[in-house]
Coordinates of C-alpha atoms in Angstrom, one line a residue:
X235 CA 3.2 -17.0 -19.3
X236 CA 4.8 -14.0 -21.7
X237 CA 2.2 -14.9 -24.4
X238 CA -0.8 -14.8 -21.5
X239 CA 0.3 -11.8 -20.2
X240 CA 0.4 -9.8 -23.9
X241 CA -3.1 -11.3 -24.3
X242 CA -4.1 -9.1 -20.8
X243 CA -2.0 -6.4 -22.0
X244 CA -4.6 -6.3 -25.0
X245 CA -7.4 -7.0 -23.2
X246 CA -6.9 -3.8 -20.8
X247 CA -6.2 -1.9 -23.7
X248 CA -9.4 -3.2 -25.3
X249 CA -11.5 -2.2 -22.1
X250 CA -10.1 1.3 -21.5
X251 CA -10.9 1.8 -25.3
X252 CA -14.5 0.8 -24.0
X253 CA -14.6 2.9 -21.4
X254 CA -14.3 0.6 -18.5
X255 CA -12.2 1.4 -15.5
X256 CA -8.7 -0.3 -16.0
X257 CA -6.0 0.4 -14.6
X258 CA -3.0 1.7 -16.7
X259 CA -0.3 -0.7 -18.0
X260 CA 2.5 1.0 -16.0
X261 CA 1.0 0.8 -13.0
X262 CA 0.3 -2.8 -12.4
X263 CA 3.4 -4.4 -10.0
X264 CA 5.3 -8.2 -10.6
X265 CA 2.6 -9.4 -8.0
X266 CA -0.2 -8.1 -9.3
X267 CA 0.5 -9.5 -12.9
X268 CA 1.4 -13.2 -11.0
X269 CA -2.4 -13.1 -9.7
X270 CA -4.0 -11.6 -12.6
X271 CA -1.9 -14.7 -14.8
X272 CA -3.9 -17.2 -12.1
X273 CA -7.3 -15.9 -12.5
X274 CA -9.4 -17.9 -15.2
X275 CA -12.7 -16.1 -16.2
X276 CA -13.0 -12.4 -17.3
X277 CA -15.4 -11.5 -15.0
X278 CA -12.6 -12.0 -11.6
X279 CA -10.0 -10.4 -13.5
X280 CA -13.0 -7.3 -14.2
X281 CA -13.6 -7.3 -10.6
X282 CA -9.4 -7.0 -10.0
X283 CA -9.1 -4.5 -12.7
X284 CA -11.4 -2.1 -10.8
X285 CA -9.7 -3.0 -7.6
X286 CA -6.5 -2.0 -9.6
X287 CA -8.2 1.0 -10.9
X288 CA -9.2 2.6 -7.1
X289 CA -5.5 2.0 -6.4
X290 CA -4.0 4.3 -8.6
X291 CA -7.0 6.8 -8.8
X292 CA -5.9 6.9 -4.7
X293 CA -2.5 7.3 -5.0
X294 CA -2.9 10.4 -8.0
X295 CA -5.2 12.2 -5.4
X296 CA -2.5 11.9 -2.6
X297 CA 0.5 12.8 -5.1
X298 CA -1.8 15.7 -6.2
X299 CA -2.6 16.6 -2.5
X300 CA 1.5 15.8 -1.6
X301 CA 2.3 18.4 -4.1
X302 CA 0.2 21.0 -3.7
X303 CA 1.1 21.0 0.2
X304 CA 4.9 21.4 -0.3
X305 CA 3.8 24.4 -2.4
X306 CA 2.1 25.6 0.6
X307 CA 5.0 25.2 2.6
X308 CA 7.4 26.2 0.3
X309 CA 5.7 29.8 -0.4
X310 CA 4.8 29.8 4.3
X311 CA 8.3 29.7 4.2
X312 CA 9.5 32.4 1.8
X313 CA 7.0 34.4 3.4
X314 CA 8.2 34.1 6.7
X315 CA 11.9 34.4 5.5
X316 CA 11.3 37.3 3.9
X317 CA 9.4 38.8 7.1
X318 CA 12.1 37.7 8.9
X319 CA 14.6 40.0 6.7
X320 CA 13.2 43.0 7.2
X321 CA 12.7 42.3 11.5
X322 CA 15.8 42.5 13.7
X323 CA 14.6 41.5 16.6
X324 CA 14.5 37.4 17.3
X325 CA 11.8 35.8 16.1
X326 CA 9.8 33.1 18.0
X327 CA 8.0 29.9 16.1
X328 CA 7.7 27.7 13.6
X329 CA 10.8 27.7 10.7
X330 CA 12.5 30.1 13.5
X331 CA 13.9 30.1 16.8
X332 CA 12.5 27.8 19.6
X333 CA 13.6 27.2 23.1
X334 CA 12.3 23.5 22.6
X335 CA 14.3 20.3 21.5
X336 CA 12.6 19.0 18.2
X337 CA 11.7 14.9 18.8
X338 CA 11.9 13.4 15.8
X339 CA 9.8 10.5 14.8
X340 CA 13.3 8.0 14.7
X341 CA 13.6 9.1 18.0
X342 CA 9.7 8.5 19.4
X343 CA 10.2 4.8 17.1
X344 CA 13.5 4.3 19.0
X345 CA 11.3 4.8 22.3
X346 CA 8.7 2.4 21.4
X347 CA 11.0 -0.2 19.6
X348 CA 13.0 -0.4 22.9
X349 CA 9.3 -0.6 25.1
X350 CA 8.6 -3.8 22.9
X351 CA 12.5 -5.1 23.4
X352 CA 11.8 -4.9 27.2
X353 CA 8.1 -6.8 26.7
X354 CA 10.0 -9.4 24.3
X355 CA 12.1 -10.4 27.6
X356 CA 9.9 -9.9 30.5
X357 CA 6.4 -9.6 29.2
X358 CA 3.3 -11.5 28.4
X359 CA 2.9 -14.2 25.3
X360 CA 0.5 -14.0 23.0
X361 CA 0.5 -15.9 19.5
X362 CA -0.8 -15.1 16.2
X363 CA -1.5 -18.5 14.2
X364 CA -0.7 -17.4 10.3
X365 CA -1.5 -20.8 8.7
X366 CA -5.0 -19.4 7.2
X367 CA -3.5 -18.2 3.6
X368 CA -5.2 -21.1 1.9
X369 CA -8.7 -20.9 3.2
X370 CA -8.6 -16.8 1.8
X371 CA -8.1 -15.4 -1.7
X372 CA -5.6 -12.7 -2.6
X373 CA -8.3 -9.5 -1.2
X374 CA -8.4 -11.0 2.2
X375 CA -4.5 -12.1 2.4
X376 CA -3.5 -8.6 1.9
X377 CA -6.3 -7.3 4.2
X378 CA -4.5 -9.4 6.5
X379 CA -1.4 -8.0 5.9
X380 CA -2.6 -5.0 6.9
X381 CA -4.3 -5.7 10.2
X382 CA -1.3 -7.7 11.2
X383 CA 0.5 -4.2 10.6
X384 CA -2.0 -2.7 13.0
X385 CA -1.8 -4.9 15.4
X386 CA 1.6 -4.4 15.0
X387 CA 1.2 -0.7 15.7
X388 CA -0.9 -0.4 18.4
X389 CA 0.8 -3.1 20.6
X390 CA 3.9 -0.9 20.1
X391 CA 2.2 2.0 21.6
X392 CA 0.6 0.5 24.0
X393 CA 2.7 1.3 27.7
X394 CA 2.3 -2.7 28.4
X395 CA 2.8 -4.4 24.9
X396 CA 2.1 -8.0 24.4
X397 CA 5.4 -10.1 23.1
X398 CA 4.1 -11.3 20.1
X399 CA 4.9 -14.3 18.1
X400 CA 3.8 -15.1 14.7
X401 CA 4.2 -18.5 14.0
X402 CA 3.4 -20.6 11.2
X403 CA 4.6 -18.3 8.5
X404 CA 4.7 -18.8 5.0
X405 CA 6.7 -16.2 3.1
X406 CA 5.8 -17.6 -0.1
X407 CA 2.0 -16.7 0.2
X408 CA 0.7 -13.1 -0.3
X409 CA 0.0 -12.3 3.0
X410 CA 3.9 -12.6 4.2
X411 CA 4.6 -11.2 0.9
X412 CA 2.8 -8.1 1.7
X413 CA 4.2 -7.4 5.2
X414 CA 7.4 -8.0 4.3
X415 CA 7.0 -5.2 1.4
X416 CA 5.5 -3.0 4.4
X417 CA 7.9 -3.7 7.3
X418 CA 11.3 -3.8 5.0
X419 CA 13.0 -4.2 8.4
X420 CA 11.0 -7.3 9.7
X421 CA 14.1 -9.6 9.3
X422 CA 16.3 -7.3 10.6
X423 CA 17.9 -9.2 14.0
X424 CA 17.6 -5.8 16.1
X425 CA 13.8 -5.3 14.8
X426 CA 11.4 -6.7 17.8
X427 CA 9.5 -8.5 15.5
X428 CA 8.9 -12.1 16.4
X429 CA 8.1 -14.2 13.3
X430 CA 8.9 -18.0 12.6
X431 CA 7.8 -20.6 10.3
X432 CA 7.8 -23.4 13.2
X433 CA 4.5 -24.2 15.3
X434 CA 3.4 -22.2 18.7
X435 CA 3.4 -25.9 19.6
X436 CA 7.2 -26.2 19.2
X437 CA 7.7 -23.0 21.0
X438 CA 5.2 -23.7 24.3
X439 CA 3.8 -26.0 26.5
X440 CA 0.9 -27.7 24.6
X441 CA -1.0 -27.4 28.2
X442 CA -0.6 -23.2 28.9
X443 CA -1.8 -22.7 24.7
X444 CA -5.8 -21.1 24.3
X445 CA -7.4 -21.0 21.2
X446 CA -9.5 -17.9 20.9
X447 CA -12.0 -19.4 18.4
X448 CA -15.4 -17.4 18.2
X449 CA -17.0 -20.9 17.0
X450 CA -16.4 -22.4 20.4
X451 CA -18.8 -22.8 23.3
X452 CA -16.4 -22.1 26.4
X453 CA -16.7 -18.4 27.4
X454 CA -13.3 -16.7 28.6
X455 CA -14.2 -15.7 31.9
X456 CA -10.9 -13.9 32.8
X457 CA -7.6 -13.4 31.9
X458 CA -4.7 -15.7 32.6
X459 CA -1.5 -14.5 32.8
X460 CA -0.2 -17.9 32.6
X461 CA -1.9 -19.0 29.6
X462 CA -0.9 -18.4 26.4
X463 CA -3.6 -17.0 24.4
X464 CA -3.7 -17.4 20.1
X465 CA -5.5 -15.5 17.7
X466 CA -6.2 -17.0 13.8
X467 CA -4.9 -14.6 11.5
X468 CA -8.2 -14.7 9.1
X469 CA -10.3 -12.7 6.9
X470 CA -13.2 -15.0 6.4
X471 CA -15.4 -12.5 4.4
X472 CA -16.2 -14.9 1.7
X473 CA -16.8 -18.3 4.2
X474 CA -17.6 -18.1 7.9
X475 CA -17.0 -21.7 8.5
X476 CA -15.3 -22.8 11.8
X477 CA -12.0 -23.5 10.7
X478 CA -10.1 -22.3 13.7
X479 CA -12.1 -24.5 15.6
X480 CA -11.2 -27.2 13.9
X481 CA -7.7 -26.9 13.8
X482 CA -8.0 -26.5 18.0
X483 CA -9.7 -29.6 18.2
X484 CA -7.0 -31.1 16.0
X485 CA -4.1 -30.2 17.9
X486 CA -6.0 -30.9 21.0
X487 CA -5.8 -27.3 22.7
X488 CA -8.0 -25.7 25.0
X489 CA -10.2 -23.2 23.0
X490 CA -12.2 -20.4 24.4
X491 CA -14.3 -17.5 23.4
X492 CA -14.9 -13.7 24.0
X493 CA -18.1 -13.9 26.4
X494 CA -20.2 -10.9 23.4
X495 CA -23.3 -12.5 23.8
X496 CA -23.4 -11.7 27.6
X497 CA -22.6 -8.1 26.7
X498 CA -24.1 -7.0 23.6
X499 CA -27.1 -7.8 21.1
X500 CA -25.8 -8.1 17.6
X501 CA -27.1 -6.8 14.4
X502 CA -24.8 -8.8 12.2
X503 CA -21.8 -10.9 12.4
X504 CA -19.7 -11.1 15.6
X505 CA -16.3 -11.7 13.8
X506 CA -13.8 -8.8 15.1
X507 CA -10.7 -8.0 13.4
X508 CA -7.2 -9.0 14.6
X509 CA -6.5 -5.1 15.5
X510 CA -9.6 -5.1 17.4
X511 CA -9.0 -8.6 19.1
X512 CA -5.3 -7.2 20.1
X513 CA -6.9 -4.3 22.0
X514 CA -9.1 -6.3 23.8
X515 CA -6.3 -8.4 24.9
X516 CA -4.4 -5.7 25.7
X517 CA -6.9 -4.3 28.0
X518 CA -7.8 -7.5 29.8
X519 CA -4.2 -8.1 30.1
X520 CA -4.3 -4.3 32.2
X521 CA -7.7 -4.7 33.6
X522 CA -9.0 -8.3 33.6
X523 CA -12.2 -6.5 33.1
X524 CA -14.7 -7.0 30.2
X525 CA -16.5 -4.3 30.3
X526 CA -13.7 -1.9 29.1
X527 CA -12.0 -4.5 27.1
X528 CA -15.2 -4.6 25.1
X529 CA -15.2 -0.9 23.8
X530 CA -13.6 -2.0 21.1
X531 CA -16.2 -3.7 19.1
X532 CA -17.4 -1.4 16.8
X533 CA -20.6 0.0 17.4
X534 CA -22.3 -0.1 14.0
X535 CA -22.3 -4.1 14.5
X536 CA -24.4 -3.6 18.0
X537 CA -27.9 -2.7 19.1
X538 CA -28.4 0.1 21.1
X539 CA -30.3 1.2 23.7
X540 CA -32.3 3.5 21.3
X541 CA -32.6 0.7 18.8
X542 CA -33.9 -2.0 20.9
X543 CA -36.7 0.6 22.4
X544 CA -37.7 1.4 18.9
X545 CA -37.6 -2.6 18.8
X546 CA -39.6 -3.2 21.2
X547 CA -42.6 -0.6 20.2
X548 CA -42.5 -2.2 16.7
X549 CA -43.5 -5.2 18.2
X550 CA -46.0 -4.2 20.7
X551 CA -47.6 -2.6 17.8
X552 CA -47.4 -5.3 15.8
X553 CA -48.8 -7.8 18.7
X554 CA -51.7 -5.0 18.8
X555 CA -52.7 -5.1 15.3
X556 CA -52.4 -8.9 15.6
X557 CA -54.6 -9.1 18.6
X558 CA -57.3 -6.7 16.9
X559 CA -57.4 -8.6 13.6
X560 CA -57.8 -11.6 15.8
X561 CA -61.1 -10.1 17.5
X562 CA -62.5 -8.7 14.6
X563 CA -62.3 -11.9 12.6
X564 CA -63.9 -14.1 16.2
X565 CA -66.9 -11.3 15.7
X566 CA -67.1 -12.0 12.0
X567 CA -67.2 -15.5 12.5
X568 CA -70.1 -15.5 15.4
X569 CA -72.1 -13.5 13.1
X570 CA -71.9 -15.5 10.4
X571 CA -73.1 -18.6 12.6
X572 CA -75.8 -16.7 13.7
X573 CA -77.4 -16.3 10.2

């Protein structure tokens, strides 16, 4: 593995000297060298270098913006202090007196953390199935990291969270990996984070668990409070093949899908992220009512109204020119069987 790794070492060297857009030896993490060591042909680990490469260009931009901002501040501030010298009356404002209590973000997190204590003992189930870390490769595990951090986020701040369990985790794969590094605290006993490595099927009834599966054909027609409701935790950019559907038919659960068709005409894909799947929830838990739960698919994946009129001209005109050819060419024919 040491003598692999010197041999990347070289090559990156080798490319930057080339002009290619590596990233810089000091930069690369434990992790990232562990995948790197597991990719076999140049052309992934050229792909992961510029992936790499973004990284860090990111993170200079925001240490450059970071910096330059606390300058701002610190020269606001010597400003104001020095204005502040030469006034002796009481000033009123930011950096100076203020007949408001600061709230300090510990204290809004304290508010929230406590909101999703009370939902972990009297609130709703819902399930997050994180057994999909074979079927994705390292890009789409930590894109799932980070949408299981959303979901994470919004729930909290949600007045009505969700109590959510993650089951099936594996904390040797990259997507645990990554959350973990994220969420330091998520093993922390007074953290309201619910995560286990044993099966939504050892924690509920078999008969109250729903599979939300888009590859389904049962439509979810409302929302149960009694049921138990479970969303894959998957990135399938690179396959779309039904594999939650699968595993529900498998297990022998009840599966069910979000009724989009009867809403919306698609452009592309209907596949919704978890973030976006846990605000639906959310709202059908508040509403039961799908035509506000549905405002959070993302409109660039949907036809609009303008769209489909601009549609629908395109092929009138097209019928038109269709029906004209069609005349001309009768009229061509007649005369030539007249000859």
């Amino acid at each position: 593995m040491e003598k692999r790794r010197k041999i990347l070492e070289l090559e990156i060297e080798v490319m930057r000297q080339e002009g290619r857009k590596v990233p810089s030896l000091s930069s690369i993490k434990p992790d990232q060298w562990e995948h790197l060591l597991t990719l076999a042909s140049r052309n992934q680990r050229r792909h992961y270098y510029m992936y790499l490469w973004n990284i860090e260009v990111v993170r200079q931009s925001q240490k450059i913006k970071k910096e330059r901002k606390q300058e701002e501040i610190a020269k606001r501030r010597e400003e104001l202090m020095k204005a502040t010298a030469e006034n002796d009356h009481i000033v009123y404002g930011l950096f100076h007196n203020t007949m408001f209590l600061r709230i300090y973000d510990s204290t809004v997190d304290h508010f929230h953390n406590n909101r999703l204590i009370q939902a972990m003992q009297f609130g709703i189930n819902l399930v997050i199935d994180c057994s999909y870390d074979e079927y994705m490769n390292d890009k789409e595990m930590r894109n799932t990291a980070k949408q299981l951090m959303l979901c994470f986020a919004q729930n909290r701040a949600h007045p009505e969270p969700f109590n959510i369990h993650h089951c099936n985790a594996d904390y040797s794969k990259t997507t645990m990996k990554q959350l973990e590094k994220h969420l330091v605290q998520i093993h922390q006993p007074e953290f309201p984070f619910n995560i286990t490595e044993r099966s939504y099927l050892d924690l509920f009834p078999k008969e109250r668990l729903v599979y939300l599966t888009p590859h389904c054909k049962n439509d979810l027609t409302e929302f149960n409070p009694d049921d138990i409701y479970i969303i894959g935790a998957m990135v399938d950019k690179s396959s779309q093949e039904a594999v939650s559907l699968g595993k529900a038919k498998k297990l022998g659960l009840r599966m069910a899908r979000l009724p989009l068709d009867n809403y919306f005409q698609f452009k592309s894909g209907k596949s919704l992220t978890l973030d976006q799947m846990v605000m639906i929830m959310l709202e059908l838990k508040g509403s039961n009512d799908f035509g506000k739960a549905l405002q959070f698919v993302p409109r660039r994946k949907i036809i609009t109204m303008d769209e489909e009129t601009e549609r629908e001209k395109q092929r009138q005109e097209a019928n038109k020119f269709k029906f004209n050819f069609k005349r001309s060419g009768d009229k061509w024919n007649s005369s030539k069987k007249w000859r």
